[in-house]
Coordinates of N, CA and C in Angstrom, one line a residue:
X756 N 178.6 -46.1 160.9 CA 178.4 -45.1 162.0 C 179.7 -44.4 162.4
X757 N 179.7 -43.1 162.5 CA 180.9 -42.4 163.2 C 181.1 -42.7 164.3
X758 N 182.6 -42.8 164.6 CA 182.9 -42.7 166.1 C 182.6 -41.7 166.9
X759 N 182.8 -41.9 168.4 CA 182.3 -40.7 169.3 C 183.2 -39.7 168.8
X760 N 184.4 -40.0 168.3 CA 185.4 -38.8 168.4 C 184.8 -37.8 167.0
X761 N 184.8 -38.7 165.9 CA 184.4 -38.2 164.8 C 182.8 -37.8 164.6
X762 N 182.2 -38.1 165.6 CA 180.6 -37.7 165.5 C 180.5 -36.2 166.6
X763 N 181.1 -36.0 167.6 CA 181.1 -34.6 168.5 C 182.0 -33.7 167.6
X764 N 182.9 -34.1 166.9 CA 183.4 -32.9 165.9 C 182.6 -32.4 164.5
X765 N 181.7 -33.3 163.9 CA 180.9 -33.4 162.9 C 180.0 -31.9 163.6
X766 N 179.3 -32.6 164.6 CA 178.3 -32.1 164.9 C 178.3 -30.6 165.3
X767 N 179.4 -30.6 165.7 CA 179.6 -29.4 166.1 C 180.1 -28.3 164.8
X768 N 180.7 -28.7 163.9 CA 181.7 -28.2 162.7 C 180.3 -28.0 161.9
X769 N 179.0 -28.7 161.9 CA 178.0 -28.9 161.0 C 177.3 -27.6 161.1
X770 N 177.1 -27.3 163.1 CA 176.1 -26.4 163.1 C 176.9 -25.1 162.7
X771 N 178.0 -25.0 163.0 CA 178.9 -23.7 162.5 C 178.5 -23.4 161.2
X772 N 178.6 -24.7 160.2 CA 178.7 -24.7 158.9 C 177.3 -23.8 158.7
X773 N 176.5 -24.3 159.0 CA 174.7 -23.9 159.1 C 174.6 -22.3 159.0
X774 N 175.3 -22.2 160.6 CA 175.5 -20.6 161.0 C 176.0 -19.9 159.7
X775 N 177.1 -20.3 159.0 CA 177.4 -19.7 158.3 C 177.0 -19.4 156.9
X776 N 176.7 -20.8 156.8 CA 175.3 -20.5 154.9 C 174.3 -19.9 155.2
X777 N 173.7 -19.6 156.3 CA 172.5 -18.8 156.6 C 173.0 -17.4 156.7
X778 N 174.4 -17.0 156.9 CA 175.1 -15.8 157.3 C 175.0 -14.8 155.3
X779 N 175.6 -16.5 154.7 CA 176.6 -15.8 153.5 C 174.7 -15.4 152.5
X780 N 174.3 -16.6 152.7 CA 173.2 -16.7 151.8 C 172.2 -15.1 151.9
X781 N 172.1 -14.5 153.3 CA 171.4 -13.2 153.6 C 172.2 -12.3 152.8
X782 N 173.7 -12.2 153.2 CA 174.3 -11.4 152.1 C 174.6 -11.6 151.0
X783 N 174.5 -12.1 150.6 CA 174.0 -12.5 148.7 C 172.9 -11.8 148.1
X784 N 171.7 -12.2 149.0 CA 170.5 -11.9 148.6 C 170.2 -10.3 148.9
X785 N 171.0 -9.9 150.1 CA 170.9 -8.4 150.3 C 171.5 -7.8 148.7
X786 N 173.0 -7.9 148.7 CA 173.5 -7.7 147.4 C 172.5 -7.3 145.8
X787 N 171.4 -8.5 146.1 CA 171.0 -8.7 145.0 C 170.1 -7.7 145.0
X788 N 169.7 -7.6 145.9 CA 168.5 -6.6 145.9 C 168.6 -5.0 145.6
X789 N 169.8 -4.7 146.6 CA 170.6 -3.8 146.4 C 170.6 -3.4 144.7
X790 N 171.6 -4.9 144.2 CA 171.6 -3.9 142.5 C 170.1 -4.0 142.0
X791 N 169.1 -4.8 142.4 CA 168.1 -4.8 141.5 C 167.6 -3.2 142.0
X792 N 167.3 -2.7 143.0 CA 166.6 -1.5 143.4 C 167.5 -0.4 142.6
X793 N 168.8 -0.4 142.8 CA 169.5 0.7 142.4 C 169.4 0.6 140.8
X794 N 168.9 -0.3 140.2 CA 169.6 0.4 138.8 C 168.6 1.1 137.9
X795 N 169.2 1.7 136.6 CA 169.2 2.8 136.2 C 167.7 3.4 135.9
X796 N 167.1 2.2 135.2 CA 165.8 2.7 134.9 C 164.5 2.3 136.0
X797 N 165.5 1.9 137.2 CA 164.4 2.4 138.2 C 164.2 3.3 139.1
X798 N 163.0 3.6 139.7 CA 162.7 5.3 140.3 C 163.2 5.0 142.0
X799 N 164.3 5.1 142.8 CA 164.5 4.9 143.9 C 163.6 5.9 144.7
X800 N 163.0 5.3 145.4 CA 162.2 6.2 146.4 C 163.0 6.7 148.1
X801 N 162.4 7.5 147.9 CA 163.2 7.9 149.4 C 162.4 8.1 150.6
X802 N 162.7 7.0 151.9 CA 161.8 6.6 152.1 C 160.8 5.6 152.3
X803 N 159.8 5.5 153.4 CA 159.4 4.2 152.8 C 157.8 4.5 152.9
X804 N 156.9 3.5 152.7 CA 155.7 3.9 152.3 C 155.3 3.6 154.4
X805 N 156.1 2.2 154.5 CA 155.9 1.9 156.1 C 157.0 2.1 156.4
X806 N 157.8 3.3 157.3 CA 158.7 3.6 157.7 C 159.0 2.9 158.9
X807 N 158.7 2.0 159.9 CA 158.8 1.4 161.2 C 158.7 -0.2 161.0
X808 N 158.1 -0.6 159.8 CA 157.5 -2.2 160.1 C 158.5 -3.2 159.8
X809 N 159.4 -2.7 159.1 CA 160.5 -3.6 158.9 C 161.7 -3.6 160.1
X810 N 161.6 -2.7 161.2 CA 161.9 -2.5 161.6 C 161.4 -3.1 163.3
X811 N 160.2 -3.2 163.3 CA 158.6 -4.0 164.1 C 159.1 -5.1 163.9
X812 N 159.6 -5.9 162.6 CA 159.2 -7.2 162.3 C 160.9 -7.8 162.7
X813 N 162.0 -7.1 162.5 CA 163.2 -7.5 163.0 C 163.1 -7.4 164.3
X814 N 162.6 -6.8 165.4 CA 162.6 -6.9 166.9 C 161.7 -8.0 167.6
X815 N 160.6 -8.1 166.2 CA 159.7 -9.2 166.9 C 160.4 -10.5 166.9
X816 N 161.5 -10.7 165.4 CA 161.8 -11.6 165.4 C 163.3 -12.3 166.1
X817 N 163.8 -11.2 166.6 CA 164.6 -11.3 167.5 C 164.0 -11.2 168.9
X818 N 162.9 -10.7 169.5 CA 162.0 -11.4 170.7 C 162.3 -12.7 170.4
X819 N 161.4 -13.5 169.4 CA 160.6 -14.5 169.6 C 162.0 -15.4 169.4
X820 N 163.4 -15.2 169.0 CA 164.4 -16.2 169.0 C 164.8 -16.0 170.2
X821 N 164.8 -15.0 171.0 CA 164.9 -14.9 172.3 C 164.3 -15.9 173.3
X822 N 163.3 -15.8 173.0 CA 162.0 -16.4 173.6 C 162.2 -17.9 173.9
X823 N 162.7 -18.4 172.5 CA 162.5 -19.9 171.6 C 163.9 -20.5 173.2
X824 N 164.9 -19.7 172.6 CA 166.4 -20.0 172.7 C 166.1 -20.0 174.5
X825 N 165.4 -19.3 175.0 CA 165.5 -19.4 177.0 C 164.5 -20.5 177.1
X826 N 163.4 -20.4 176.5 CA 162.7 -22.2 176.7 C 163.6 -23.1 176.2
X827 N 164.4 -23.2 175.2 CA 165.1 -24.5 175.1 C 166.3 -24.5 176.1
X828 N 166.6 -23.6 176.9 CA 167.7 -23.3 178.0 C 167.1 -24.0 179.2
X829 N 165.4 -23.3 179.5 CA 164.8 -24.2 180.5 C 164.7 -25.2 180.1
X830 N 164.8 -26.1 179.4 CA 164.3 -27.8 179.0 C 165.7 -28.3 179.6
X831 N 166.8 -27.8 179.7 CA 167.9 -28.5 180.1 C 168.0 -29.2 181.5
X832 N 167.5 -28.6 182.3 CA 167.0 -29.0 183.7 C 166.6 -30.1 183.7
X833 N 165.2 -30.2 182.6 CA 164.8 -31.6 182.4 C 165.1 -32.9 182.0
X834 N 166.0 -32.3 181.1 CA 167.2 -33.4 180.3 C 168.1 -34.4 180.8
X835 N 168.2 -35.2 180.2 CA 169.5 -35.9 180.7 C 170.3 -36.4 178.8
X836 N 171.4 -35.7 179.0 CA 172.4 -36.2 177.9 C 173.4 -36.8 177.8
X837 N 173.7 -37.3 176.7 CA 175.1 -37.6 176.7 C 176.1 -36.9 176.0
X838 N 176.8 -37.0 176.0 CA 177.9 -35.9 175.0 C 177.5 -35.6 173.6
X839 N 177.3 -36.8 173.1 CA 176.4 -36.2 171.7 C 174.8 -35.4 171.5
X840 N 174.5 -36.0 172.4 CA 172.9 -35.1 173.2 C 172.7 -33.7 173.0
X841 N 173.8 -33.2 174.2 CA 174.1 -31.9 174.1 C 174.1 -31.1 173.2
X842 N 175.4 -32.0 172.3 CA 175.7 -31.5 170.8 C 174.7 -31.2 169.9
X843 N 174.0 -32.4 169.6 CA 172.4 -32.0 169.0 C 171.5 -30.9 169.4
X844 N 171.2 -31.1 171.0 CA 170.3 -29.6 171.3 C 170.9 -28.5 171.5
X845 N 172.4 -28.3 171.4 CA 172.6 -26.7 171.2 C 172.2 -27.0 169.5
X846 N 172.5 -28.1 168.9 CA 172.6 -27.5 167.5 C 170.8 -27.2 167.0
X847 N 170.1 -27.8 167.6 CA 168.6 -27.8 166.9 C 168.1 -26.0 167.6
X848 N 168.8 -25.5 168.8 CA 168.8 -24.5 169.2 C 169.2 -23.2 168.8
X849 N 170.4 -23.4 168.3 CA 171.0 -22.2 167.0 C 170.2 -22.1 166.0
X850 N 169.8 -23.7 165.0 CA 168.9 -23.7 163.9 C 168.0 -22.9 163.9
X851 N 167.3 -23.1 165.3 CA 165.7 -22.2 165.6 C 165.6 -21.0 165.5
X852 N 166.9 -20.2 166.2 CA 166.7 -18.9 166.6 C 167.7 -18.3 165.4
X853 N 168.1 -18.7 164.8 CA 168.9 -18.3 163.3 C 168.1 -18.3 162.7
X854 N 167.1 -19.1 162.4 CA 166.2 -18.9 161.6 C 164.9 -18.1 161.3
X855 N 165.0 -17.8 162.7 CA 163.6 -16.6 163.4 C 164.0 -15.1 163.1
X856 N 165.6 -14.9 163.7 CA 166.0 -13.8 163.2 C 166.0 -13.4 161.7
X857 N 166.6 -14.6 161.0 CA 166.1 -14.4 159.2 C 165.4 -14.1 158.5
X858 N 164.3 -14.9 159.3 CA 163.0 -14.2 158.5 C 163.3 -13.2 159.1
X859 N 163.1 -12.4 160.3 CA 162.8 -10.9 160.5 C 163.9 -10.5 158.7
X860 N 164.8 -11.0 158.7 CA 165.7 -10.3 157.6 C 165.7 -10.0 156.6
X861 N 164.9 -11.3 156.3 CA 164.1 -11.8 154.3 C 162.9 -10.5 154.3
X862 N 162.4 -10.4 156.1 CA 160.9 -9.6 155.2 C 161.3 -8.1 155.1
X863 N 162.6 -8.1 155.7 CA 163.1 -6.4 155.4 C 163.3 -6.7 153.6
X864 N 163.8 -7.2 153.4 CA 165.2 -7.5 152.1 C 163.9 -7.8 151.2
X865 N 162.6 -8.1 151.2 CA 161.5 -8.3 150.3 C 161.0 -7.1 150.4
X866 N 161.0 -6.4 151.1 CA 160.2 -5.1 151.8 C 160.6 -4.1 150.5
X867 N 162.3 -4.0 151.0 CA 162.8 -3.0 150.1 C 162.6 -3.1 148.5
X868 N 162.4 -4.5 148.4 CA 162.0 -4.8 146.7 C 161.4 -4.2 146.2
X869 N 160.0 -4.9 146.9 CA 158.5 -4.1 147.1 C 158.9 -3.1 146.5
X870 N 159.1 -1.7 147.8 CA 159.0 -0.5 148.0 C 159.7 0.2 147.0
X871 N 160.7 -0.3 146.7 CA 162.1 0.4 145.8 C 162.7 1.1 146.8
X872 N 162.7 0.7 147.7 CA 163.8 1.9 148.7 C 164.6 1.1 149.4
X873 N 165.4 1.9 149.9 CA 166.9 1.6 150.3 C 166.7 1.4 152.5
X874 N 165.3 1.9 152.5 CA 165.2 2.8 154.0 C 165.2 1.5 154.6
X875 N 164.7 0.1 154.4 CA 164.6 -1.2 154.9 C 165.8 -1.9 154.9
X876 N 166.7 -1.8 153.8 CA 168.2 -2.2 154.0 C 168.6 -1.9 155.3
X877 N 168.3 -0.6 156.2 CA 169.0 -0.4 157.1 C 168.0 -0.9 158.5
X878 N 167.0 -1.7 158.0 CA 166.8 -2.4 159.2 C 167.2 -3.7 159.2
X879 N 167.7 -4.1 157.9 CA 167.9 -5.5 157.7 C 169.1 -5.4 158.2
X880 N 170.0 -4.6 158.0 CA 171.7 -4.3 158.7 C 171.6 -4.3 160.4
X881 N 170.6 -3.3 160.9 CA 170.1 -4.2 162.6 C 169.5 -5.5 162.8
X882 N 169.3 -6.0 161.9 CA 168.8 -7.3 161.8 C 170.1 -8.8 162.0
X883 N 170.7 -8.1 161.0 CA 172.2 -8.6 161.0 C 173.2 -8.6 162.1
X884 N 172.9 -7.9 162.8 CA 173.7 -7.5 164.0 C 173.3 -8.2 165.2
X885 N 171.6 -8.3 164.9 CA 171.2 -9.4 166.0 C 171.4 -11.0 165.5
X886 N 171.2 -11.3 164.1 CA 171.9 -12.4 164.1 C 172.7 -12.7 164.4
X887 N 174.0 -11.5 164.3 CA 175.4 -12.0 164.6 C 175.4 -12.4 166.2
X888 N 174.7 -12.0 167.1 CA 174.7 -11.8 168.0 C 174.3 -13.3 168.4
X889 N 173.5 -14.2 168.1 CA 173.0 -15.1 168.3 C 173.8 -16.5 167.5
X890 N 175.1 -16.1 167.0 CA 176.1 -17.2 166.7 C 176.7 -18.1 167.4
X891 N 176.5 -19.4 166.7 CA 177.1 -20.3 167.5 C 178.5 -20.5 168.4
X892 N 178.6 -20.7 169.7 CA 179.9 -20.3 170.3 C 180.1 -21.4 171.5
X893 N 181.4 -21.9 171.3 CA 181.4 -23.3 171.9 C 181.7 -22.8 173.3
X894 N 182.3 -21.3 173.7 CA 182.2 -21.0 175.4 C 180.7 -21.7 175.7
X895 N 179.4 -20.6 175.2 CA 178.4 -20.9 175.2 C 177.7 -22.4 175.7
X896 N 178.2 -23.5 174.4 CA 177.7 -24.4 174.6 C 178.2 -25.2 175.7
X897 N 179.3 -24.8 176.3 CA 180.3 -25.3 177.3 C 179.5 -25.1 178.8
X898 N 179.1 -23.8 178.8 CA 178.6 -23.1 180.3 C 177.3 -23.5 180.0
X899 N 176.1 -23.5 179.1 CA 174.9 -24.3 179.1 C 174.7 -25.2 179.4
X900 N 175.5 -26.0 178.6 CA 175.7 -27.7 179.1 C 176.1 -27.9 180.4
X901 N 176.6 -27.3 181.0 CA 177.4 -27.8 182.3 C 178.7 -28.9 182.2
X902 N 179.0 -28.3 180.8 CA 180.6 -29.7 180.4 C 181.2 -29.4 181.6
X903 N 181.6 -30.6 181.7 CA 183.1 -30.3 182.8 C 184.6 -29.9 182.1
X904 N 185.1 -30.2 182.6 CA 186.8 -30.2 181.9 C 187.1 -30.7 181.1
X905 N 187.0 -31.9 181.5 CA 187.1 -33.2 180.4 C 186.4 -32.8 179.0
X906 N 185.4 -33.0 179.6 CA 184.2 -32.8 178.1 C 184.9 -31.4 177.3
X907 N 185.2 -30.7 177.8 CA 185.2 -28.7 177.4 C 186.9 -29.4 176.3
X908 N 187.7 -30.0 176.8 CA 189.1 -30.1 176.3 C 188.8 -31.0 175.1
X909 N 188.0 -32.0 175.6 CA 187.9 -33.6 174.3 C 187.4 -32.8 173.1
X910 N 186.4 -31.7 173.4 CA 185.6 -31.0 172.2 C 186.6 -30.6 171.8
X911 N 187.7 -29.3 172.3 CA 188.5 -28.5 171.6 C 189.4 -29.3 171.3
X912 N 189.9 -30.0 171.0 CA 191.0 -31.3 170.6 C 190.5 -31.8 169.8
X913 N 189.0 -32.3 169.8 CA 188.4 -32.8 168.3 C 188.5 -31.5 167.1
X914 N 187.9 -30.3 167.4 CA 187.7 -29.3 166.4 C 189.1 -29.3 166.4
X915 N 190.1 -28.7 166.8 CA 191.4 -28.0 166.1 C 192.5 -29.6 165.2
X916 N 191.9 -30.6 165.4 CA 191.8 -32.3 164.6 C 191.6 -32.1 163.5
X917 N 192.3 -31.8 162.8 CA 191.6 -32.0 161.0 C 191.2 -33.7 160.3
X918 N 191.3 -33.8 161.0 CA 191.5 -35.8 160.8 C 190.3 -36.0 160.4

């Protein structure tokens, strides 16, 4: 079993890590799509056949991570944690709403496949923007939680710890 010290830096280092394969992995697959639509002996259309829905489906799904992320805000009231507690429900909380925003992202980035057009990439790029927006941030977790001092310093002394 990890120690307290080595289990609140895991946990926290883990959900970053999350944040960020869900980050690289969208732009990979953006990329990919990109050369598949663009090349040579295909007909790029200009345009799209649904010019708004990819566009519907990124807002809805930035609502509904909205949504997710202020209910799991109000459960904290009800909670009682411990230091590693916390750590867990911001982390199962980023999961959620990272992953809500995504999809909205995957169905632009399939959209464009579909269609052969380029016009959904640029909702998937506002899409992207609300994901970024919804990144894990240890201010964040600090002022949600209600850390005190103590708690706010031990965290930043474990992360900047390579140990």
């Amino acid at each position: 079993m990890l120690s307290n010290h080595r289990s609140s830096r895991t946990l926290f280092r883990s959900t970053f890590l999350i944040y960020v394969a869900l980050t690289l992995g969208q732009i990979v697959f953006s990329l990919f799509i990109v050369f598949l639509i663009t090349q040579p002996d295909r007909d790029l259309k200009e345009g799209s056949d649904y010019p708004f829905l990819g566009l519907l489906v990124v807002f809805l799904a930035a609502g509904a991570a909205w949504f997710v992320n202020k209910l799991r805000k109000d459960q904290l009231s009800k909670l009682r944690f411990n230091h590693d507690g916390k750590l867990l429900h911001y982390r199962t909380s980023v999961i959620m709403r990272s992953a809500m925003v995504e999809a909205g992202n995957l169905f632009c980035l399939i959209l464009a496949l579909l269609e052969g057009s380029l016009t959904p990439m640029l909702y998937f790029c506002v899409g992207m923007v609300i994901f970024l927006y919804f990144r894990p941030q240890l201010a964040e977790l600090v002022q949600l939680y209600g850390m005190n001092e103590e708690e706010r310093q031990r965290l930043e002394r474990q992360l900047k710890n390579r140990t």
